[in-house]
Amino acid sequence: AALLFSVSTILKSQATSNPSSQSPPSTESTVLIHTKPEPEKPIVSLPKFFSHAANKGIYFHTFLNEELAANPKGGINQGASASQYLTFGTGIDLQRLIGWRGGALHAIVIALSSNPLRENTIGGGIDVQENASPFNLVRALNFTLEQNFSLREKDDLNLIAGRVAVTPYFMGNDLSCLFMNHAFCGPMYGFYQSTLSSVAPAPSWGGRAKFNATPKAYVEFGGYAI
């Protein structure tokens, strides 16, 4: 809340000092905060190779998550640590690339390096970094084939099969994704503790089917190797 208030205050002062602005400061600050980048003005200029690949149906993915944590008081000891992971891979639109109607291929790799503050400094059983893990690794996170079918409506049936983890499709909480405190984030622990199901970054063979029964309702089910 403090951060949002500070940003809003700065934008208000800029709007007030702009003689060409006809909008009230509060209105303009809201627009500035929520303005989306225009398609013709990308945030980062990439080599033409990526746009040429996208025109053929080949897309690239990369995501870096870095979480710093410190324990200035309390716990067994005091200290600071960093945990991070990098995911990268590709998504291929098979229809655009080779004319395979409704098909897509996904391949993602994860590189993880973790130094949990809870394990080394605080003690206890709850991580304070959402991405904390007891190991460092590089491994395949996702390798799947996706296929859409049209039964009653266009692309109302979606099938995915291959090397997957359970929680990206089931038992995840969209409202708490990437929240800093692992006590309230990510997958529901009881699900995979009671079923021995794997979670990222430990995928297994499996698949999922999702059917859009109506514009506001869908049904999905899947199966996974433990």
Tab-separated table of C-alpha atoms in Angstrom:
chain	number	residue	atom	x	y	z
A	1	ALA	CA	0.000	0.000	0.000
A	2	ALA	CA	2.826	2.394	0.792
A	3	LEU	CA	4.448	1.763	-2.583
A	4	LEU	CA	1.240	2.355	-4.515
A	5	PHE	CA	0.581	5.544	-2.574
A	6	SER	CA	4.073	6.834	-3.342
A	7	VAL	CA	3.714	6.142	-7.056
A	8	SER	CA	0.329	7.814	-7.145
A	9	THR	CA	1.697	10.906	-5.392
A	10	ILE	CA	4.552	11.271	-7.882
A	11	LEU	CA	2.250	10.954	-10.857
A	12	LYS	CA	-0.129	13.514	-9.421
A	13	SER	CA	2.620	16.090	-9.097
A	14	GLN	CA	3.709	15.483	-12.680
A	15	ALA	CA	0.177	15.866	-13.975
A	16	THR	CA	-0.351	19.070	-12.014
A	17	SER	CA	2.822	20.647	-13.424
A	18	ASN	CA	1.903	19.757	-17.005
A	19	PRO	CA	0.092	22.778	-18.480
A	20	SER	CA	-1.203	20.754	-21.431
A	21	SER	CA	-3.049	18.315	-19.205
A	22	GLN	CA	-6.821	18.927	-19.094
A	23	SER	CA	-7.559	15.958	-16.820
A	24	PRO	CA	-7.713	16.134	-13.030
A	25	PRO	CA	-4.475	14.801	-11.494
A	26	SER	CA	-6.196	11.805	-9.916
A	27	THR	CA	-7.746	10.760	-13.218
A	28	GLU	CA	-4.519	11.109	-15.161
A	29	SER	CA	-2.492	9.223	-12.553
A	30	THR	CA	-4.883	6.288	-12.792
A	31	VAL	CA	-4.518	6.207	-16.574
A	32	LEU	CA	-0.738	6.399	-16.352
A	33	ILE	CA	-0.527	3.538	-13.874
A	34	HIS	CA	-2.732	1.210	-15.919
A	35	THR	CA	-1.671	2.166	-19.441
A	36	LYS	CA	-0.769	-0.896	-21.514
A	37	PRO	CA	2.140	-0.835	-23.978
A	38	GLU	CA	1.093	-0.218	-27.562
A	39	PRO	CA	1.669	-3.164	-29.933
A	40	GLU	CA	3.715	-1.040	-32.340
A	41	LYS	CA	5.963	0.163	-29.518
A	42	PRO	CA	7.464	-2.914	-27.807
A	43	ILE	CA	9.083	-2.484	-24.405
A	44	VAL	CA	12.244	-4.282	-25.566
A	45	SER	CA	13.519	-4.328	-29.136
A	46	LEU	CA	14.442	-7.879	-30.129
A	47	PRO	CA	16.387	-9.105	-33.168
A	48	LYS	CA	14.307	-9.716	-36.301
A	49	PHE	CA	14.957	-13.438	-35.893
A	50	PHE	CA	12.208	-13.625	-33.246
A	51	SER	CA	9.568	-11.904	-35.372
A	52	HIS	CA	10.450	-14.076	-38.353
A	53	ALA	CA	10.166	-17.184	-36.183
A	54	ALA	CA	6.798	-16.023	-34.803
A	55	ASN	CA	5.467	-15.550	-38.339
A	56	LYS	CA	6.229	-19.241	-38.899
A	57	GLY	CA	4.565	-20.251	-35.619
A	58	ILE	CA	7.636	-20.635	-33.388
A	59	TYR	CA	7.530	-18.691	-30.120
A	60	PHE	CA	10.107	-18.396	-27.348
A	61	HIS	CA	9.575	-18.196	-23.595
A	62	THR	CA	11.834	-17.033	-20.785
A	63	PHE	CA	11.028	-16.118	-17.201
A	64	LEU	CA	13.348	-15.209	-14.329
A	65	ASN	CA	12.198	-15.292	-10.714
A	66	GLU	CA	14.530	-13.819	-8.095
A	67	GLU	CA	13.537	-13.662	-4.431
A	68	LEU	CA	15.711	-11.995	-1.782
A	69	ALA	CA	15.029	-12.472	1.908
A	70	ALA	CA	16.671	-11.323	5.133
A	71	ASN	CA	16.238	-12.140	8.804
A	72	PRO	CA	17.341	-9.049	10.767
A	73	LYS	CA	15.936	-10.302	14.085
A	74	GLY	CA	14.812	-13.554	15.665
A	75	GLY	CA	15.273	-17.101	14.459
A	76	ILE	CA	18.300	-19.272	15.120
A	77	ASN	CA	20.661	-16.820	13.382
A	78	GLN	CA	20.442	-13.626	11.338
A	79	GLY	CA	21.354	-13.398	7.681
A	80	ALA	CA	20.218	-12.905	4.096
A	81	SER	CA	19.923	-15.178	1.078
A	82	ALA	CA	18.712	-15.348	-2.511
A	83	SER	CA	16.748	-18.049	-4.304
A	84	GLN	CA	16.170	-17.944	-8.032
A	85	TYR	CA	15.050	-19.945	-11.016
A	86	LEU	CA	15.001	-19.462	-14.768
A	87	THR	CA	12.571	-21.121	-17.172
A	88	PHE	CA	13.084	-21.044	-20.912
A	89	GLY	CA	11.711	-22.918	-23.866
A	90	THR	CA	9.566	-22.777	-26.959
A	91	GLY	CA	5.979	-23.117	-28.114
A	92	ILE	CA	5.318	-24.221	-31.692
A	93	ASP	CA	2.050	-23.564	-33.531
A	94	LEU	CA	1.922	-26.695	-35.664
A	95	GLN	CA	-0.928	-25.363	-37.768
A	96	ARG	CA	1.078	-22.325	-38.856
A	97	LEU	CA	4.326	-24.264	-39.220
A	98	ILE	CA	3.222	-27.439	-41.044
A	99	GLY	CA	-0.563	-27.131	-41.445
A	100	TRP	CA	-1.491	-29.412	-38.502
A	101	ARG	CA	-4.959	-28.102	-37.590
A	102	GLY	CA	-5.285	-27.228	-33.876
A	103	GLY	CA	-1.924	-28.698	-32.853
A	104	ALA	CA	0.842	-27.202	-30.717
A	105	LEU	CA	4.080	-28.406	-29.144
A	106	HIS	CA	5.512	-27.069	-25.862
A	107	ALA	CA	9.005	-27.589	-24.422
A	108	ILE	CA	10.247	-25.769	-21.296
A	109	VAL	CA	13.414	-26.252	-19.216
A	110	ILE	CA	13.972	-24.994	-15.660
A	111	ALA	CA	17.284	-24.034	-14.046
A	112	LEU	CA	16.986	-23.636	-10.293
A	113	SER	CA	19.482	-22.414	-7.703
A	114	SER	CA	18.189	-22.080	-4.176
A	115	ASN	CA	19.572	-20.951	-0.830
A	116	PRO	CA	16.553	-21.036	1.515
A	117	LEU	CA	16.697	-18.523	4.350
A	118	ARG	CA	14.387	-20.699	6.443
A	119	GLU	CA	16.665	-23.726	6.185
A	120	ASN	CA	19.971	-21.958	6.838
A	121	THR	CA	19.060	-19.117	9.202
A	122	ILE	CA	15.531	-18.985	10.603
A	123	GLY	CA	14.660	-22.620	11.248
A	124	GLY	CA	11.127	-23.976	11.229
A	125	GLY	CA	9.019	-25.562	8.542
A	126	ILE	CA	7.655	-22.643	6.473
A	127	ASP	CA	9.684	-21.068	3.685
A	128	VAL	CA	9.753	-17.296	3.379
A	129	GLN	CA	10.772	-17.489	-0.280
A	130	GLU	CA	8.129	-18.857	-2.617
A	131	ASN	CA	10.715	-20.488	-4.881
A	132	ALA	CA	12.867	-21.998	-2.113
A	133	SER	CA	13.855	-25.636	-2.628
A	134	PRO	CA	16.359	-28.043	-1.050
A	135	PHE	CA	18.250	-28.665	-4.317
A	136	ASN	CA	19.867	-27.036	-7.345
A	137	LEU	CA	19.126	-28.485	-10.782
A	138	VAL	CA	18.557	-28.108	-14.499
A	139	ARG	CA	15.851	-30.347	-15.970
A	140	ALA	CA	12.949	-30.545	-18.392
A	141	LEU	CA	9.867	-28.989	-16.841
A	142	ASN	CA	7.352	-29.506	-19.628
A	143	PHE	CA	7.309	-31.409	-22.909
A	144	THR	CA	3.765	-31.720	-24.194
A	145	LEU	CA	1.655	-32.039	-27.313
A	146	GLU	CA	-1.558	-30.003	-27.342
A	147	GLN	CA	-4.531	-30.583	-29.646
A	148	ASN	CA	-7.801	-28.690	-30.084
A	149	PHE	CA	-10.978	-30.254	-31.501
A	150	SER	CA	-14.251	-28.638	-32.481
A	151	LEU	CA	-17.292	-30.599	-31.286
A	152	ARG	CA	-20.163	-28.170	-30.752
A	153	GLU	CA	-18.174	-24.940	-30.921
A	154	LYS	CA	-14.791	-24.041	-32.367
A	155	ASP	CA	-11.919	-25.488	-30.311
A	156	ASP	CA	-14.209	-26.432	-27.419
A	157	LEU	CA	-12.220	-29.600	-26.608
A	158	ASN	CA	-8.561	-29.247	-25.604
A	159	LEU	CA	-6.225	-32.215	-25.018
A	160	ILE	CA	-2.696	-32.083	-23.570
A	161	ALA	CA	-0.380	-35.075	-23.103
A	162	GLY	CA	3.295	-35.613	-22.398
A	163	ARG	CA	5.742	-34.776	-19.632
A	164	VAL	CA	3.856	-32.531	-17.198
A	165	ALA	CA	3.475	-31.692	-13.532
A	166	VAL	CA	0.141	-32.017	-11.780
A	167	THR	CA	-0.252	-28.591	-10.257
A	168	PRO	CA	-0.106	-26.371	-13.373
A	169	TYR	CA	-3.470	-27.903	-14.351
A	170	PHE	CA	-5.003	-28.935	-11.030
A	171	MET	CA	-5.053	-27.778	-7.413
A	172	GLY	CA	-3.254	-24.494	-8.067
A	173	ASN	CA	-4.365	-21.181	-6.629
A	174	ASP	CA	-4.332	-18.378	-9.217
A	175	LEU	CA	-4.814	-15.739	-6.521
A	176	SER	CA	-1.593	-16.627	-4.699
A	177	CYS	CA	0.781	-17.316	-7.591
A	178	LEU	CA	4.341	-16.118	-6.889
A	179	PHE	CA	3.393	-14.573	-3.554
A	180	MET	CA	6.542	-14.150	-1.471
A	181	ASN	CA	5.483	-16.172	1.570
A	182	HIS	CA	5.330	-19.891	0.777
A	183	ALA	CA	2.808	-20.423	3.586
A	184	PHE	CA	0.102	-18.895	1.370
A	185	CYS	CA	1.324	-19.586	-2.148
A	186	GLY	CA	1.239	-21.998	-5.005
A	187	PRO	CA	-0.194	-25.527	-4.945
A	188	MET	CA	-2.298	-26.887	-2.134
A	189	TYR	CA	0.102	-28.984	-0.069
A	190	GLY	CA	-2.465	-31.499	1.094
A	191	PHE	CA	-3.133	-32.609	-2.476
A	192	TYR	CA	0.302	-33.937	-3.348
A	193	GLN	CA	1.220	-34.938	0.199
A	194	SER	CA	-1.741	-37.299	0.348
A	195	THR	CA	-1.485	-38.571	-3.262
A	196	LEU	CA	2.338	-38.627	-3.701
A	197	SER	CA	1.841	-36.639	-6.905
A	198	SER	CA	4.816	-34.756	-8.320
A	199	VAL	CA	5.045	-31.001	-8.479
A	200	ALA	CA	7.332	-28.717	-10.468
A	201	PRO	CA	10.161	-29.094	-10.978
A	202	ALA	CA	9.465	-32.855	-10.864
A	203	PRO	CA	7.130	-33.632	-13.790
A	204	SER	CA	5.823	-37.048	-14.750
A	205	TRP	CA	3.965	-38.563	-17.693
A	206	GLY	CA	0.333	-37.611	-17.902
A	207	GLY	CA	-2.428	-35.790	-19.712
A	208	ARG	CA	-5.447	-33.566	-19.334
A	209	ALA	CA	-8.719	-33.060	-21.242
A	210	LYS	CA	-10.768	-29.859	-20.975
A	211	PHE	CA	-14.201	-29.332	-22.533
A	212	ASN	CA	-15.902	-25.928	-22.678
A	213	ALA	CA	-19.493	-26.987	-22.105
A	214	THR	CA	-20.829	-23.404	-22.198
A	215	PRO	CA	-19.220	-19.959	-22.535
A	216	LYS	CA	-19.162	-19.798	-18.706
A	217	ALA	CA	-18.558	-23.410	-17.676
A	218	TYR	CA	-15.989	-26.089	-18.451
A	219	VAL	CA	-15.164	-29.617	-17.358
A	220	GLU	CA	-11.637	-31.019	-17.141
A	221	PHE	CA	-10.046	-34.269	-15.998
A	222	GLY	CA	-6.624	-35.843	-16.208
A	223	GLY	CA	-4.351	-38.652	-15.150
A	224	TYR	CA	-0.699	-38.680	-14.041
A	225	ALA	CA	1.992	-41.185	-13.209
A	226	ILE	CA	3.037	-40.921	-9.564
